[in-house]
mmCIF file of N, CA, C and O in Angstrom:
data_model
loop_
_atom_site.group_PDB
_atom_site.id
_atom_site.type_symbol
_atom_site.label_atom_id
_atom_site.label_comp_id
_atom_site.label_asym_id
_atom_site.label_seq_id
_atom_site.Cartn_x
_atom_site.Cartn_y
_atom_site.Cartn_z
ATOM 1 N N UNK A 1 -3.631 7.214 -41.715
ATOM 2 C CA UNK A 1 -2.838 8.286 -41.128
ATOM 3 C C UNK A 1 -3.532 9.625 -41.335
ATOM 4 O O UNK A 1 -3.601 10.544 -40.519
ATOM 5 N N UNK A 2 -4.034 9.578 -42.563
ATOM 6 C CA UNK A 2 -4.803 10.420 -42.900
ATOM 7 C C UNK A 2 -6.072 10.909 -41.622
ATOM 8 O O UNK A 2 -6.176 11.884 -40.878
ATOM 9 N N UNK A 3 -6.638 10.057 -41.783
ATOM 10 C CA UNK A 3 -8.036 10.263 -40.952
ATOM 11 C C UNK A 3 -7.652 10.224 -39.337
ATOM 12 O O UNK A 3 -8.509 10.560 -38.519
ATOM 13 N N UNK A 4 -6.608 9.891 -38.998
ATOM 14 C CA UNK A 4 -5.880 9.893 -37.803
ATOM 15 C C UNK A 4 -5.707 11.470 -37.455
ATOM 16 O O UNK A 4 -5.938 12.117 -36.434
ATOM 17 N N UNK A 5 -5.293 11.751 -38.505
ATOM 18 C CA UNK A 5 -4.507 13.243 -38.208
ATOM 19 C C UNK A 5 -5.764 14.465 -38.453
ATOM 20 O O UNK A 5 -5.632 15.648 -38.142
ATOM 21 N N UNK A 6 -7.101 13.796 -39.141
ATOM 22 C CA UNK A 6 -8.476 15.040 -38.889
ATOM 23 C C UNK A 6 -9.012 14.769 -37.965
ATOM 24 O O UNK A 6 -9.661 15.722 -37.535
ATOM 25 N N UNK A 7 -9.137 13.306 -36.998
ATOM 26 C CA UNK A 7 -9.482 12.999 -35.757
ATOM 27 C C UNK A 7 -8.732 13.876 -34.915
ATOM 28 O O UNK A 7 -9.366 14.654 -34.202
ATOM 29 N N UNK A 8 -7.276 13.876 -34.876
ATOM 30 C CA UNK A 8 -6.593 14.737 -34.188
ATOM 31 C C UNK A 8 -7.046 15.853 -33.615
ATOM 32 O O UNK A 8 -7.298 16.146 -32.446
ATOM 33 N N UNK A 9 -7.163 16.968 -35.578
ATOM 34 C CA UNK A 9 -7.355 18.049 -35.391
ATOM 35 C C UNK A 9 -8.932 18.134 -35.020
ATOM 36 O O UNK A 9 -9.270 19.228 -34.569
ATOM 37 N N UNK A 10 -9.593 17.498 -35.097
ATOM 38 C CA UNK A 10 -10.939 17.857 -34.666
ATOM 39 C C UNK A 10 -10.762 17.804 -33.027
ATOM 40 O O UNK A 10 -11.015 18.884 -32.492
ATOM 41 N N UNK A 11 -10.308 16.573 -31.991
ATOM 42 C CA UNK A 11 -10.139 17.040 -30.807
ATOM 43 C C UNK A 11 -9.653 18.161 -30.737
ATOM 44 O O UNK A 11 -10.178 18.853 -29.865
ATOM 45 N N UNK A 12 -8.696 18.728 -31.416
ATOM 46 C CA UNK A 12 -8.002 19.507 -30.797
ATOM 47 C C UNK A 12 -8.841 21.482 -30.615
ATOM 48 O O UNK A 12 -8.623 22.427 -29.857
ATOM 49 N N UNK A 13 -9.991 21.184 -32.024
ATOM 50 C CA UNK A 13 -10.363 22.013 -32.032
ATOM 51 C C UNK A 13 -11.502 22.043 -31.495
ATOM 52 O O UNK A 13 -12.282 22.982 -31.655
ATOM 53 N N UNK A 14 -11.770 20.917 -30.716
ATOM 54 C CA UNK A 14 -13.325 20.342 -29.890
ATOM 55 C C UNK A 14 -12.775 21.179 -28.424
ATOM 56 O O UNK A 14 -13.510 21.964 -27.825
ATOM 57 N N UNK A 15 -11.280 20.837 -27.956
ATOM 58 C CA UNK A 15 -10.799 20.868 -26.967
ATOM 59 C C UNK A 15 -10.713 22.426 -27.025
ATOM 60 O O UNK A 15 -11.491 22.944 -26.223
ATOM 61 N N UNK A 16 -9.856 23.461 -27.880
ATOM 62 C CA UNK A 16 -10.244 24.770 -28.015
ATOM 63 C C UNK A 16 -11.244 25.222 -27.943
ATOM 64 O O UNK A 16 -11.284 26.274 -27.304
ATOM 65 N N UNK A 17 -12.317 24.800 -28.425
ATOM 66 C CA UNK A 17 -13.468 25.384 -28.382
ATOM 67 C C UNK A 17 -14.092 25.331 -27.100
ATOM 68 O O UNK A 17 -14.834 26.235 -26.715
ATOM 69 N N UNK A 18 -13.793 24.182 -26.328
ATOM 70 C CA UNK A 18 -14.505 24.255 -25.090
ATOM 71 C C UNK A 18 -13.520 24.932 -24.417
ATOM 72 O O UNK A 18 -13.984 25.650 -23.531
ATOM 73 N N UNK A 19 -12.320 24.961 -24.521
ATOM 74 C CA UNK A 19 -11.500 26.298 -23.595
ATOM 75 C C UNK A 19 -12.077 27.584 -23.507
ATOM 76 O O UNK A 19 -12.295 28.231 -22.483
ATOM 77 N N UNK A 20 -12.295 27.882 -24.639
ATOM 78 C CA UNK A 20 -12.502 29.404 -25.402
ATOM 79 C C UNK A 20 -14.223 29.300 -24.849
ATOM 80 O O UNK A 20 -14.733 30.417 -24.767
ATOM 81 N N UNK A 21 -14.902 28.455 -24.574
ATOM 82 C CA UNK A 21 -16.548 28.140 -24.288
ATOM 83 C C UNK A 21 -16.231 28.712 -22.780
ATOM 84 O O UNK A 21 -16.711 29.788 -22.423
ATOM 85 N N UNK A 22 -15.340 27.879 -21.864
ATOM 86 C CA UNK A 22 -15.154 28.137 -20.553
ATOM 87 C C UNK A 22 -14.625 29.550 -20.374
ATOM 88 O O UNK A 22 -14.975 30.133 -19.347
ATOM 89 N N UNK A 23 -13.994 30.052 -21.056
ATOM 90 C CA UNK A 23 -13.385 31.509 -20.751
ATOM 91 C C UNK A 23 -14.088 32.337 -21.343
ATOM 92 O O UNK A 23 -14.055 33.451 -20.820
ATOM 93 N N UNK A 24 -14.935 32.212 -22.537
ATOM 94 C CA UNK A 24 -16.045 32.964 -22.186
ATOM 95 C C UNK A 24 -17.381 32.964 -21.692
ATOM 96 O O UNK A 24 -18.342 33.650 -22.040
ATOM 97 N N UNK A 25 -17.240 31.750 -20.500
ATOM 98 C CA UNK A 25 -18.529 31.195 -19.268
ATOM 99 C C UNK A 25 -18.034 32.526 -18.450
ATOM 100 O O UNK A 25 -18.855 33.407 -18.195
ATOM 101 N N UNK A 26 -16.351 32.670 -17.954
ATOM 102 C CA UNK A 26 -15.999 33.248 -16.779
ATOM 103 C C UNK A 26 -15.991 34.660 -17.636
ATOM 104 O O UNK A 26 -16.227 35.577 -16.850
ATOM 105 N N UNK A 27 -15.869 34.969 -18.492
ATOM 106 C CA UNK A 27 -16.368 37.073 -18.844
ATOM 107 C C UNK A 27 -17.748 37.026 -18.670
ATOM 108 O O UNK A 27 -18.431 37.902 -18.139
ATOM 109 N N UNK A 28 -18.035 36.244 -19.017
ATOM 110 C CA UNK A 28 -20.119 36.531 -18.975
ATOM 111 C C UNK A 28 -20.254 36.492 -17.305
ATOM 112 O O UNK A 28 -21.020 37.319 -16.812
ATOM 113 N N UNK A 29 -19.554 35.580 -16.421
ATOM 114 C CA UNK A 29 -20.113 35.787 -15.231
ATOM 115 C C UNK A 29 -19.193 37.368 -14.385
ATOM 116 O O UNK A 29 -19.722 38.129 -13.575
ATOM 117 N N UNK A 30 -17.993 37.441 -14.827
ATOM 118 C CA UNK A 30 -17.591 38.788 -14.745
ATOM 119 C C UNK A 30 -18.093 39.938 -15.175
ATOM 120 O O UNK A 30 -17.295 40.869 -15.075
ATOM 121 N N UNK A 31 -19.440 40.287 -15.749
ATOM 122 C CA UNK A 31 -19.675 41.097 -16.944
ATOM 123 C C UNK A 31 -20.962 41.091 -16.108
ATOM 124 O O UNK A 31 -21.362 42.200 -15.753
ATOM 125 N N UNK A 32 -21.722 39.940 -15.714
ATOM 126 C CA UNK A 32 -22.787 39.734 -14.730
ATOM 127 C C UNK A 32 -22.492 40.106 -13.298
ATOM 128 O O UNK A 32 -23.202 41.055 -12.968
ATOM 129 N N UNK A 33 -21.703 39.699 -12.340
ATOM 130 C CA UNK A 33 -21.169 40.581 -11.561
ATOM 131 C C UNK A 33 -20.737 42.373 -11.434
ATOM 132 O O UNK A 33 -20.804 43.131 -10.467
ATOM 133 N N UNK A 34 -20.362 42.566 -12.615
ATOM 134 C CA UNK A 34 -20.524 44.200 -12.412
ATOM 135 C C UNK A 34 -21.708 44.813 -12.937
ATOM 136 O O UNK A 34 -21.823 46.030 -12.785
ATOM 137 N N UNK A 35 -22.622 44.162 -13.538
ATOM 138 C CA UNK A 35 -23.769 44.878 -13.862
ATOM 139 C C UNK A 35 -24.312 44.641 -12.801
ATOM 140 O O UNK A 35 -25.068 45.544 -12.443
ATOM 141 N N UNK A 36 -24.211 43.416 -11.845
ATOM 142 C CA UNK A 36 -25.143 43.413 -10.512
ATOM 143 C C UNK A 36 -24.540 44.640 -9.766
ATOM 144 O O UNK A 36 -25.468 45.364 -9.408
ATOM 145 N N UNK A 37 -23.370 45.124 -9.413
ATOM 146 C CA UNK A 37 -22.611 45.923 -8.789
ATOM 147 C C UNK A 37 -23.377 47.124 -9.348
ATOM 148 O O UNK A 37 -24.172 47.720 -8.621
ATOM 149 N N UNK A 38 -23.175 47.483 -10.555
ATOM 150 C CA UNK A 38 -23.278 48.626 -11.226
ATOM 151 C C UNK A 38 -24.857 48.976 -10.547
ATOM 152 O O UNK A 38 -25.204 49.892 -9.801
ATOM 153 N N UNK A 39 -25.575 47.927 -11.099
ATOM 154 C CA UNK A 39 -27.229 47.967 -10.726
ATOM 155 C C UNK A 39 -27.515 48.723 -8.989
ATOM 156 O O UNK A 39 -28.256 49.642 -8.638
ATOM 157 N N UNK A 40 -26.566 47.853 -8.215
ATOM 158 C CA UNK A 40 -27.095 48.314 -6.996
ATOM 159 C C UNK A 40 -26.284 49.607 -6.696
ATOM 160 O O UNK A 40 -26.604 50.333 -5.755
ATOM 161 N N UNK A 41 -25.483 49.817 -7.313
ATOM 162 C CA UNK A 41 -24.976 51.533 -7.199
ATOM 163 C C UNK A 41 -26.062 52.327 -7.470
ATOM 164 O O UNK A 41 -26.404 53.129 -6.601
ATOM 165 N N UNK A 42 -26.818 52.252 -8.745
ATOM 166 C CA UNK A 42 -27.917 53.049 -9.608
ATOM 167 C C UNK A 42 -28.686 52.645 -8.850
ATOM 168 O O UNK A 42 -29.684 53.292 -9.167
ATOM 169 N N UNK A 43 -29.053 51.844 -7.814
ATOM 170 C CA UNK A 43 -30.034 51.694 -6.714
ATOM 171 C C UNK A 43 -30.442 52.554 -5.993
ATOM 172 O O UNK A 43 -31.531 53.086 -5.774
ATOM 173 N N UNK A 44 -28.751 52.700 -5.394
ATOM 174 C CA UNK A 44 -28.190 53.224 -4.071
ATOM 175 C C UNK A 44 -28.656 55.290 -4.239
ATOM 176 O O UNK A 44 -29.245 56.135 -3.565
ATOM 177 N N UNK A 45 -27.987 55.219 -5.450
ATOM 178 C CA UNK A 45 -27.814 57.233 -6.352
ATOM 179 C C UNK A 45 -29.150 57.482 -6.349
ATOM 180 O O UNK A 45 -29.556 58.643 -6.319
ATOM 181 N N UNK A 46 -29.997 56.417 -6.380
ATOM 182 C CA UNK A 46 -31.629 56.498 -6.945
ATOM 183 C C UNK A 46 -32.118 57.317 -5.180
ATOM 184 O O UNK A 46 -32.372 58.503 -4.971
ATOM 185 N N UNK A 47 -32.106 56.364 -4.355
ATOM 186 C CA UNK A 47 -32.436 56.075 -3.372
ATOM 187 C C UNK A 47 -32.208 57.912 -2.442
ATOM 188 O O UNK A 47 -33.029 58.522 -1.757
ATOM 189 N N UNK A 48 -31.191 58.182 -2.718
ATOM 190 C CA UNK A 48 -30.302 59.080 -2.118
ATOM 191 C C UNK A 48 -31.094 60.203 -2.866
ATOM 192 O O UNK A 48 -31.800 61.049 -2.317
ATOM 193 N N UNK A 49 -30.864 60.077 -4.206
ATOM 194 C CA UNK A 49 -31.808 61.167 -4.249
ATOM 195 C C UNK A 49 -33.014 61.801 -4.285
ATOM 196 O O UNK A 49 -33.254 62.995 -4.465
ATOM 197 N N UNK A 50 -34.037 60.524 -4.024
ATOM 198 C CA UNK A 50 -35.034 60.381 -3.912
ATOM 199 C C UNK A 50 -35.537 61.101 -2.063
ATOM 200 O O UNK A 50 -36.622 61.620 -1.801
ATOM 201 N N UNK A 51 -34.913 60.991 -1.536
ATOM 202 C CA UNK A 51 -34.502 61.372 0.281
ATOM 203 C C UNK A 51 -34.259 62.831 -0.044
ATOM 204 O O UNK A 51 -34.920 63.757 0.426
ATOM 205 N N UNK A 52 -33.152 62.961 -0.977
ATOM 206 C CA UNK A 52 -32.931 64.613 -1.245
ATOM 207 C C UNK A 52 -33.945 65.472 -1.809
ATOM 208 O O UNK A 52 -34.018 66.682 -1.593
ATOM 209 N N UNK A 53 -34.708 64.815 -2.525
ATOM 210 C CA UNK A 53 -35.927 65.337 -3.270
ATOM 211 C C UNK A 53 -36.965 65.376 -2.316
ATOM 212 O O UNK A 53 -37.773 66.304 -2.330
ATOM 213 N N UNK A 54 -37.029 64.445 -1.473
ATOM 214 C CA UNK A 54 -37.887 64.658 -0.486
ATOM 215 C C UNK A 54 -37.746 66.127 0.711
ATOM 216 O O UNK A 54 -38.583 67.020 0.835
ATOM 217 N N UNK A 55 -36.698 66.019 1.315
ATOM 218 C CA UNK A 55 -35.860 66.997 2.197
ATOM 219 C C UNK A 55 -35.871 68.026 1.460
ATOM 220 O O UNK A 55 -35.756 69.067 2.107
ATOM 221 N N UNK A 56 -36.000 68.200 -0.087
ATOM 222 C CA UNK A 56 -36.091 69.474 -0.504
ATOM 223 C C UNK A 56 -37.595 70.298 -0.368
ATOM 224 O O UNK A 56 -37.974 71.419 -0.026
ATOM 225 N N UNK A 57 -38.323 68.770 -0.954
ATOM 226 C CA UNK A 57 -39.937 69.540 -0.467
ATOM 227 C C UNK A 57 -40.591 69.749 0.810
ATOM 228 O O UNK A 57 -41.743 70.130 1.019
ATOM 229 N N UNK A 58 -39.598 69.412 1.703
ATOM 230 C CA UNK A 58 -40.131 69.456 2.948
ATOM 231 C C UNK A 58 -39.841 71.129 3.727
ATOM 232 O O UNK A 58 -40.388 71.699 4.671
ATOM 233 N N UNK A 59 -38.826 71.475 2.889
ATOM 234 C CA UNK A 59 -37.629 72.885 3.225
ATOM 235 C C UNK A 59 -38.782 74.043 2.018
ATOM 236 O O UNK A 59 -38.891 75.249 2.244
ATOM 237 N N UNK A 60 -39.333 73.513 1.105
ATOM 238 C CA UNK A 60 -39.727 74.270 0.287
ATOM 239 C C UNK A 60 -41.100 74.881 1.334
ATOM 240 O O UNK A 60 -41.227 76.043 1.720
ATOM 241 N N UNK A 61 -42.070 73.666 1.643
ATOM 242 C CA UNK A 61 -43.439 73.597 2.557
ATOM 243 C C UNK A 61 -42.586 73.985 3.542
ATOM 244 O O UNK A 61 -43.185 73.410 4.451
ATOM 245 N N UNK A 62 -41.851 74.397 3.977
ATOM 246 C CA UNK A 62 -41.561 74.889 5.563
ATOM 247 C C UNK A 62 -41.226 76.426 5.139
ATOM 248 O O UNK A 62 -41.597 77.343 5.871
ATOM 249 N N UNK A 63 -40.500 76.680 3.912
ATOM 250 C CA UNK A 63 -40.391 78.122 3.226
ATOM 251 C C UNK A 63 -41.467 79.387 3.230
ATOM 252 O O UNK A 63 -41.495 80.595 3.469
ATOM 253 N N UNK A 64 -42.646 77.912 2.651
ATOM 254 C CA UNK A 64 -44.244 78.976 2.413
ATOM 255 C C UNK A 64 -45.011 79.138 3.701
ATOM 256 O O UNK A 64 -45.745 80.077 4.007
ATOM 257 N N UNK A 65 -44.731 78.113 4.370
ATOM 258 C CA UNK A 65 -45.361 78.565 6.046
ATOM 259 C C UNK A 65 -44.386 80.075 6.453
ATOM 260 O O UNK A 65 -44.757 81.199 6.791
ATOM 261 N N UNK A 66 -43.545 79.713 6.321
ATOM 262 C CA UNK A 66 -42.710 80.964 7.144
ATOM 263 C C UNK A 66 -42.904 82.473 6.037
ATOM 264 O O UNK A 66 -42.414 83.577 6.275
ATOM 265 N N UNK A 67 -43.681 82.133 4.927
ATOM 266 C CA UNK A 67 -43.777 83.131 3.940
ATOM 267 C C UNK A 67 -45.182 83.635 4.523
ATOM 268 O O UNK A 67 -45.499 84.730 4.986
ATOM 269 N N UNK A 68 -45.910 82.458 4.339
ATOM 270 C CA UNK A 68 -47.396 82.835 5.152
ATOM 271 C C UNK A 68 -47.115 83.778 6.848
ATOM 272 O O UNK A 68 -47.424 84.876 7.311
ATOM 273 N N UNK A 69 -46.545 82.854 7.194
ATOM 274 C CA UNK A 69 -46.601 83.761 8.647
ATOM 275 C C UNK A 69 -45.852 85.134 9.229
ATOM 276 O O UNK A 69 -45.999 85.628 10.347
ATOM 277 N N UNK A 70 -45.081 85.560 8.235
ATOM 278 C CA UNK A 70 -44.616 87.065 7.822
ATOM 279 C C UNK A 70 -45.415 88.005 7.453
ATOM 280 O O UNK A 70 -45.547 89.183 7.784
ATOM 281 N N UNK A 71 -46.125 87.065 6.447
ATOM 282 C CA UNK A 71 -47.558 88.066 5.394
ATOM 283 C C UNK A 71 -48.377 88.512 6.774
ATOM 284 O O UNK A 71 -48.662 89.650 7.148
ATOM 285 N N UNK A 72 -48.598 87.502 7.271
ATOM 286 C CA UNK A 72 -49.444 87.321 8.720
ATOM 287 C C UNK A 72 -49.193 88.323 9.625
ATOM 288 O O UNK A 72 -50.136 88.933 10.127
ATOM 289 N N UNK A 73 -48.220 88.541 9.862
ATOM 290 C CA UNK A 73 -46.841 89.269 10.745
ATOM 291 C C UNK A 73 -47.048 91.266 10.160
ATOM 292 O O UNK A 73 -47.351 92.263 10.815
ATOM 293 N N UNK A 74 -46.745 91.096 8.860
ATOM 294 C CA UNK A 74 -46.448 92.251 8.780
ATOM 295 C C UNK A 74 -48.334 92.714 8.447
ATOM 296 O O UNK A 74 -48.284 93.866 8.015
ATOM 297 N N UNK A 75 -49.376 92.396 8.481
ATOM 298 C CA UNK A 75 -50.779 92.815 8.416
ATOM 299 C C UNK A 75 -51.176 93.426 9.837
ATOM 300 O O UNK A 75 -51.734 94.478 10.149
ATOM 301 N N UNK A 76 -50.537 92.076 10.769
ATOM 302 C CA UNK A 76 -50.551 92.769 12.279
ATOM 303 C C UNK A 76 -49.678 93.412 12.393
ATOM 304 O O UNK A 76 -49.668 93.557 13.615
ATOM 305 N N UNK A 77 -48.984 93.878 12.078
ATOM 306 C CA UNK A 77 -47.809 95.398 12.245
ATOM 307 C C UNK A 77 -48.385 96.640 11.661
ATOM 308 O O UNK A 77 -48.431 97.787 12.106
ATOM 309 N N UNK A 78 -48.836 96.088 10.489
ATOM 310 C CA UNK A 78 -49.978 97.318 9.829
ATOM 311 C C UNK A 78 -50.766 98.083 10.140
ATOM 312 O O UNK A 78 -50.899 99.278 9.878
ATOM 313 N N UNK A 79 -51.605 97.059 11.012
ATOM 314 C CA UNK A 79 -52.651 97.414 11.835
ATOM 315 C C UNK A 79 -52.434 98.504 12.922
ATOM 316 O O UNK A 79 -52.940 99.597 13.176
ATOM 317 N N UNK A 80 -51.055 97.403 13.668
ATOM 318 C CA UNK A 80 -50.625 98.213 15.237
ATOM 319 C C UNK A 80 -50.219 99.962 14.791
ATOM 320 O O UNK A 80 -50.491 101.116 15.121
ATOM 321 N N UNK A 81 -49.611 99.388 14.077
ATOM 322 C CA UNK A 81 -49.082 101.035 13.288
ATOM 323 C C UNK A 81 -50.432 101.726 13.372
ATOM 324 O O UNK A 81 -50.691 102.561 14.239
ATOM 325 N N UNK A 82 -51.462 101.252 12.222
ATOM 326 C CA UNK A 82 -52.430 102.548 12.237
ATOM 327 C C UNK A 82 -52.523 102.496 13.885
ATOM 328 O O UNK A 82 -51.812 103.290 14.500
ATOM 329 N N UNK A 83 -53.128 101.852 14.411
ATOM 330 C CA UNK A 83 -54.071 102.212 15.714
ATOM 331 C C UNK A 83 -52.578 103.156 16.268
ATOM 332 O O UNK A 83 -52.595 104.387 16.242
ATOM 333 N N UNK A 84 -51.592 102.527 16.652
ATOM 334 C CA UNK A 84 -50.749 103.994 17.010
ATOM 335 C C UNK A 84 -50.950 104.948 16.812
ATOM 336 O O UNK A 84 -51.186 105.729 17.734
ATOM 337 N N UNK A 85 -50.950 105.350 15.479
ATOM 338 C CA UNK A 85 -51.349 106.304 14.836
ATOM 339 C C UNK A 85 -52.439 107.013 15.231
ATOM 340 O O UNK A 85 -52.244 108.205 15.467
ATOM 341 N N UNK A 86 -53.419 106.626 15.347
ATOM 342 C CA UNK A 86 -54.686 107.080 15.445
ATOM 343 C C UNK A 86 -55.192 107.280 17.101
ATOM 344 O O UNK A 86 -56.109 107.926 17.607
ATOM 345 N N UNK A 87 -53.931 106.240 17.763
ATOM 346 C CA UNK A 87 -54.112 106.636 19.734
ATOM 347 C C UNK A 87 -52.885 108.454 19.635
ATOM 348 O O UNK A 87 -53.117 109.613 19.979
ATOM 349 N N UNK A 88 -51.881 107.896 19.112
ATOM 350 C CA UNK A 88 -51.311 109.486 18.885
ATOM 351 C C UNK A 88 -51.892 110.794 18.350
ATOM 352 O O UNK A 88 -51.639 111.941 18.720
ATOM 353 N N UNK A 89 -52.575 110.448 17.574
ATOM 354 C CA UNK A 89 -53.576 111.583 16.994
ATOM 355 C C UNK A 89 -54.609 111.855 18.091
ATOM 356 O O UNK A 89 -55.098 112.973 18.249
ATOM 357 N N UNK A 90 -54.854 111.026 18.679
ATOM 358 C CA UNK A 90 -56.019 111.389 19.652
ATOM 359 C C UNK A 90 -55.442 111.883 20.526
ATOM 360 O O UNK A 90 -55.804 113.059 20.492
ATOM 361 N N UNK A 91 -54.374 111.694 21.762
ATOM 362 C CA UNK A 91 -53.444 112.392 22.312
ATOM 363 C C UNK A 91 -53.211 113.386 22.098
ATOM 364 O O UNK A 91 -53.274 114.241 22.982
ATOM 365 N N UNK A 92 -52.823 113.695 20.759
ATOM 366 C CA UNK A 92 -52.643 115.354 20.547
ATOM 367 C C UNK A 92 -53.984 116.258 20.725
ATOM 368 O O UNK A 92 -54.155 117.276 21.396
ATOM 369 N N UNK A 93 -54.853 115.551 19.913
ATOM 370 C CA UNK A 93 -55.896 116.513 19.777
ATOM 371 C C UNK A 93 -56.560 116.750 21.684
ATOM 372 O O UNK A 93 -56.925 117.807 22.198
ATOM 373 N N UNK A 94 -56.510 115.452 22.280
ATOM 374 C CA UNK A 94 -57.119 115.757 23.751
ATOM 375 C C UNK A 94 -56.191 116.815 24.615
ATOM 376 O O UNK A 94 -56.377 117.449 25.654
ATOM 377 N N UNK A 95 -55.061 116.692 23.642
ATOM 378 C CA UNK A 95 -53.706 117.676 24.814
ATOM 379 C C UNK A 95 -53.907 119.018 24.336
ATOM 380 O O UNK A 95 -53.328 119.920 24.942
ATOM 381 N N UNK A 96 -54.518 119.251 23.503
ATOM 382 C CA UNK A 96 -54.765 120.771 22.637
ATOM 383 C C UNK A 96 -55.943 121.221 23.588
ATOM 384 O O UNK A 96 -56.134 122.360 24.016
ATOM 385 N N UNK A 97 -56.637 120.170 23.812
ATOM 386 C CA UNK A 97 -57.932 120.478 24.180
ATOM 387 C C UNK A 97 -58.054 120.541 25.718
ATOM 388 O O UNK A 97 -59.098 121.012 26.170
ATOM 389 N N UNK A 98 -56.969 120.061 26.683
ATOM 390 C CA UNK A 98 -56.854 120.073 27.652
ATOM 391 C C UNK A 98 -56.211 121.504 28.126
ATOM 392 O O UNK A 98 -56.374 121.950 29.262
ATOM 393 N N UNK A 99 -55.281 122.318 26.861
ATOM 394 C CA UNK A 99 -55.077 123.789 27.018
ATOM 395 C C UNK A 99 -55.622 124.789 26.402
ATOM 396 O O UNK A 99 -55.303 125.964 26.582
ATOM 397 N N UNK A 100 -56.353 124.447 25.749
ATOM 398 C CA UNK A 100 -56.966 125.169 25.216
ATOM 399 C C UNK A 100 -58.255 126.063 26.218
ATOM 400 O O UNK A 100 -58.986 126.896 25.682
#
């Protein structure tokens, strides 16, 4: 009766144990499922900002062209200015000289 009743309890704790084995088969594959989830989120955030980082250097190189071609811009304004300058000065002096 004796050895009847540790046979018992040994199924019984053979039988628990493989319950408790199976239920924690199904958290490990629940636990594996959201790290796959999780993973392809941190994929996804990666991805996105990797596009944004891109689109930023593309806005930055489109910044220094348009920086360059101002610099560009205002040298030929510089210029036009003097020569104005210097066709107005001549104007005067030929109009002095035309009454004079």
């Amino acid at each position: 009766a004796e050895l009847e009743g540790k046979v018992r309890e040994e199924r019984e704790a053979r039988l628990a144990s493989g319950e408790e084995l199976a239920r924690l088969r199904g958290v490990l594959e629940a636990l594996d499922g959201e790290r796959d989830r999780v993973q392809a989120e941190a994929d996804a955030r990666a991805e996105d900002l990797a596009q944004a980082e891109a689109a930023v250097a593309r806005v930055q190189a489109e910044l220094e062209e348009a920086r360059r071609s101002i610099a560009v811009g205002d040298g030929r304004l510089a210029k036009a200015t003097a020569a104005l300058a210097d066709a107005e000065s001549d104007v005067a002096r030929l109009t002095q000289a035309l009454h004079a």
